[in-house]
Short mmCIF file of C-alpha atoms in Angstrom, two decimals:
data_model
loop_
_atom_site.label_atom_id
_atom_site.label_comp_id
_atom_site.label_asym_id
_atom_site.label_seq_id
_atom_site.Cartn_x
_atom_site.Cartn_y
_atom_site.Cartn_z
CA MET A 1 0.33 -0.21 0.47
CA ALA A 2 1.37 3.65 -0.70
CA ARG A 3 0.72 7.03 -0.70
CA ILE A 4 -0.53 8.40 -3.90
CA LEU A 5 -1.21 11.62 -4.57
CA LEU A 6 -4.07 10.89 -7.67
CA VAL A 7 -4.34 15.27 -9.02
CA GLU A 8 -6.99 15.17 -11.20
CA ASP A 9 -9.97 18.05 -11.66
CA GLU A 10 -12.53 15.92 -13.71
CA PRO A 11 -14.39 14.65 -10.90
CA GLY A 12 -15.82 11.29 -11.99
CA VAL A 13 -12.10 10.31 -13.28
CA ARG A 14 -11.47 11.43 -10.47
CA LEU A 15 -13.45 9.31 -8.19
CA ALA A 16 -13.63 6.11 -11.13
CA LEU A 17 -9.20 6.34 -10.33
CA ARG A 18 -9.75 6.24 -6.95
CA LEU A 19 -11.64 3.19 -6.78
CA LEU A 20 -9.36 1.92 -8.87
CA LEU A 21 -6.62 2.64 -6.97
CA ALA A 22 -8.10 1.29 -3.05
CA ARG A 23 -9.05 -1.80 -4.54
CA ALA A 24 -5.31 -1.88 -5.89
CA GLY A 25 -4.51 -1.20 -1.63
CA HIS A 26 -3.36 2.49 -2.23
CA ARG A 27 -4.41 5.41 0.19
CA VAL A 28 -5.61 7.67 -2.18
CA ILE A 29 -4.66 11.77 -1.65
CA GLU A 30 -6.73 13.80 -4.19
CA ALA A 31 -6.45 17.09 -5.48
CA GLU A 32 -9.04 18.74 -7.82
CA THR A 33 -6.29 21.97 -8.73
CA ALA A 34 -2.26 23.12 -8.35
CA ARG A 35 -2.75 23.91 -5.06
CA GLU A 36 -4.18 21.53 -4.02
CA ALA A 37 -1.95 19.38 -5.16
CA TRP A 38 0.77 21.54 -4.04
CA GLU A 39 -0.73 21.87 -0.09
CA ARG A 40 -0.64 18.45 -0.41
CA TRP A 41 2.50 16.80 -1.70
CA ARG A 42 4.46 15.96 1.13
CA GLU A 43 2.13 13.41 2.19
CA ALA A 44 2.63 11.40 -1.49
CA GLU A 45 4.51 9.02 -2.39
CA LEU A 46 3.72 9.19 -5.85
CA VAL A 47 2.09 11.72 -7.56
CA LEU A 48 -0.86 10.43 -10.20
CA LEU A 49 -0.80 14.38 -12.11
CA ASP A 50 -3.25 15.34 -15.06
CA TRP A 51 -1.46 18.01 -17.39
CA MET A 52 -4.47 19.83 -17.83
CA LEU A 53 -5.39 21.51 -14.10
CA PRO A 54 -8.00 24.92 -13.93
CA ASP A 55 -5.09 26.98 -12.63
CA GLU A 56 -2.11 26.45 -13.39
CA PRO A 57 -0.87 23.44 -16.66
CA GLY A 58 0.06 20.31 -15.06
CA LEU A 59 4.04 20.70 -16.21
CA ARG A 60 3.91 24.34 -14.89
CA TRP A 61 3.85 22.05 -11.44
CA LEU A 62 5.91 19.57 -11.14
CA LYS A 63 8.73 21.80 -12.89
CA ARG A 64 7.94 23.95 -9.18
CA LEU A 65 8.37 19.95 -7.56
CA ARG A 66 11.38 19.52 -8.91
CA GLU A 67 12.68 22.36 -7.82
CA ASP A 68 11.75 21.64 -4.72
CA PRO A 69 14.28 19.43 -2.72
CA ALA A 70 12.37 17.82 -0.85
CA GLY A 71 10.21 16.98 -3.62
CA GLU A 72 13.36 16.14 -6.90
CA ARG A 73 12.51 12.57 -6.76
CA LEU A 74 9.11 11.92 -5.86
CA PRO A 75 8.44 9.29 -8.69
CA VAL A 76 5.20 11.80 -11.28
CA LEU A 77 3.79 9.73 -13.64
CA MET A 78 1.47 12.34 -16.16
CA LEU A 79 -1.63 11.12 -16.93
CA THR A 80 -3.25 13.12 -20.38
CA ALA A 81 -4.86 12.82 -23.98
CA LYS A 82 -2.13 14.78 -25.61
CA ALA A 83 -0.88 11.44 -27.22
CA ALA A 84 1.63 13.18 -29.75
CA GLU A 85 5.02 12.18 -29.35
CA GLY A 86 6.17 16.24 -28.48
CA ASP A 87 3.75 15.71 -25.75
CA ARG A 88 4.80 12.49 -24.49
CA VAL A 89 8.32 13.86 -25.11
CA ALA A 90 7.97 17.33 -23.26
CA GLY A 91 6.38 15.50 -20.35
CA LEU A 92 9.62 13.11 -19.50
CA LEU A 93 11.79 16.32 -20.64
CA GLY A 94 9.46 18.16 -17.66
CA GLY A 95 10.41 16.19 -14.68
CA ALA A 96 7.77 13.29 -15.54
CA ASP A 97 8.75 9.49 -14.48
CA ASP A 98 6.38 8.11 -16.67
CA TYR A 99 3.85 9.16 -18.96
CA LEU A 100 0.15 7.77 -20.10
CA THR A 101 -2.50 8.53 -22.64
CA LYS A 102 -5.83 9.01 -22.30
CA PRO A 103 -8.04 6.69 -22.13
CA PHE A 104 -5.51 3.70 -21.21
CA SER A 105 -6.61 -0.09 -19.30
CA GLU A 106 -6.53 -0.07 -15.58
CA ALA A 107 -3.84 -2.98 -15.80
CA GLU A 108 -1.26 -0.68 -17.62
CA LEU A 109 -1.63 1.48 -15.16
CA LEU A 110 -1.88 -0.96 -11.71
CA ALA A 111 1.74 -1.43 -13.74
CA ARG A 112 3.18 1.54 -14.44
CA ILE A 113 2.53 2.71 -11.05
CA GLU A 114 3.76 -0.95 -9.34
CA ALA A 115 7.31 -0.10 -11.52
CA LEU A 116 7.54 3.48 -10.12
CA LEU A 117 7.40 2.58 -7.00
CA ARG A 118 9.52 -0.67 -7.84
CA ARG A 119 11.96 2.16 -9.49
CA SER A 120 11.77 4.53 -6.36
CA GLY A 121 12.47 1.55 -3.49
CA TYR A 122 9.34 1.98 -2.20
CA GLY A 123 9.10 -1.29 -0.58
CA LYS A 124 12.65 -1.79 0.56
CA ALA A 125 13.68 -1.73 3.90
CA LEU A 126 13.73 0.16 6.04
CA ARG A 127 17.02 0.35 9.08
CA VAL A 128 17.75 3.30 11.72
CA GLY A 129 20.94 1.86 13.74
CA GLY A 130 19.56 -1.41 14.74
CA LEU A 131 16.45 -1.11 13.71
CA GLU A 132 14.69 -2.61 10.71
CA LEU A 133 11.77 -2.76 8.99
CA ASP A 134 10.61 -4.74 6.30
CA PRO A 135 7.50 -3.34 4.68
CA GLU A 136 6.72 -5.83 2.45
CA ALA A 137 6.68 -8.77 5.24
CA ARG A 138 5.41 -6.35 8.32
CA ARG A 139 7.78 -7.11 10.65
CA VAL A 140 10.36 -4.71 12.98
CA ARG A 141 14.15 -6.22 14.05
CA LEU A 142 15.79 -4.03 17.08
CA GLU A 143 19.43 -5.97 17.01
CA GLY A 144 18.18 -8.18 15.22
CA ARG A 145 15.34 -9.37 17.95
CA GLU A 146 12.03 -10.29 16.34
CA VAL A 147 9.76 -6.51 18.24
CA PRO A 148 5.47 -7.49 18.05
CA LEU A 149 3.83 -4.46 17.09
CA THR A 150 -0.18 -3.85 15.82
CA PRO A 151 -1.10 -3.08 13.08
CA ARG A 152 -1.16 0.37 14.03
CA GLU A 153 1.94 0.36 15.64
CA PHE A 154 3.75 -1.60 12.67
CA ASP A 155 1.89 2.25 10.42
CA LEU A 156 2.51 4.75 12.97
CA LEU A 157 6.72 3.18 13.10
CA ALA A 158 6.54 2.55 8.91
CA VAL A 159 6.22 6.72 9.02
CA PHE A 160 8.58 7.69 11.72
CA LEU A 161 11.32 5.62 10.04
CA ALA A 162 10.66 6.29 6.14
CA ALA A 163 11.90 10.11 7.10
CA PRO A 164 14.30 9.71 10.43
CA GLY A 165 14.12 13.66 11.74
CA ARG A 166 11.42 15.65 10.09
CA VAL A 167 8.76 16.67 12.89
CA PHE A 168 4.62 15.68 12.41
CA THR A 169 2.34 16.79 13.99
CA ARG A 170 0.17 14.78 15.87
CA ASP A 171 -3.12 15.27 13.75
CA GLU A 172 -0.50 14.77 10.17
CA LEU A 173 -0.09 11.47 11.66
CA LEU A 174 -3.48 10.77 12.15
CA ASP A 175 -4.18 11.37 8.40
CA ARG A 176 -1.51 8.83 7.98
CA VAL A 177 -1.84 6.42 9.88
CA TRP A 178 -5.51 6.59 10.68
CA GLY A 179 -7.03 7.76 7.26
CA PRO A 180 -9.28 11.07 6.81
CA GLY A 181 -12.21 9.49 8.31
CA TYR A 182 -10.61 9.10 11.15
CA LEU A 183 -13.01 10.12 13.95
CA GLY A 184 -9.94 9.82 16.77
CA THR A 185 -7.92 12.43 18.65
CA PRO A 186 -4.66 12.90 18.90
CA ARG A 187 -4.69 11.37 22.32
CA THR A 188 -4.97 8.51 19.90
CA VAL A 189 -1.53 9.13 18.34
CA ASP A 190 0.19 10.12 22.03
CA GLN A 191 -0.85 6.78 23.15
CA HIS A 192 0.32 4.45 20.19
CA VAL A 193 3.52 6.38 20.49
CA ALA A 194 3.83 5.32 24.54
CA GLN A 195 3.13 2.26 23.02
CA LEU A 196 6.27 2.45 20.35
CA ARG A 197 8.82 3.26 23.18
CA GLU A 198 7.52 0.98 25.78
CA LYS A 199 8.44 -1.74 23.33
CA LEU A 200 10.86 -0.57 20.98
CA GLY A 201 12.75 1.82 24.13
CA PRO A 202 12.26 5.59 25.55
CA ASP A 203 14.79 7.20 23.43
CA TRP A 204 14.06 6.15 19.68
CA ILE A 205 10.72 8.87 19.30
CA GLU A 206 11.24 12.24 20.62
CA THR A 207 8.30 15.07 21.61
CA VAL A 208 8.83 17.91 20.21
CA ARG A 209 7.14 20.73 23.07
CA GLY A 210 4.37 22.60 21.01
CA ARG A 211 4.71 20.39 18.08
CA GLY A 212 4.24 16.81 17.74
CA TYR A 213 7.25 13.51 17.73
CA ARG A 214 10.61 13.87 15.43
CA PHE A 215 12.01 10.54 15.16
CA ARG A 216 15.84 10.53 16.10
CA GLY A 217 17.37 6.64 16.63
CA ALA A 218 18.46 5.53 19.91
CA ARG A 219 21.09 7.25 21.48
#
């Protein structure tokens, strides 16, 4: 399961793609405009980007993304009705990792997403110090010893390990781990962080007063 930012202004197309991606096990972040996409791209592990958006061309948005150091390597698959070779070349030269012309088959879209995720290193084991997390096997080891985690604890730790040193707010962690429709409170995050500290040791996750939590590794 990957977090995919779907940037598409046509409601019907966006709905069909959201349902397809969700059935494939992905978590979908939707954006109707370039502005909305810019506010959400840091949450994603891959972007499906429409060429034509109401407030900014997709290629211009992509150029801005590639100029940001944090967005330089984010996989981007462009979706467009433009089938001419020159348009495909423009998209690839503009920073897209792949290009798919509408209409396309569901199987081809999912296969291209899978290929981009593999090339970006998605699904590989994450390691910090003596702590290792295997996303595919959903197993965690600390100094070679397996640590049993609940599904939520595992997902929360995966978010931290993917960005060591970054501060996450409680609301951001709720959205990433429990999903945007979850009705819980930030106290849910506090409880699961406490459970992780109990199982891993107290020094892996730091509380940043007034902001949230940061993964720093054991001392």
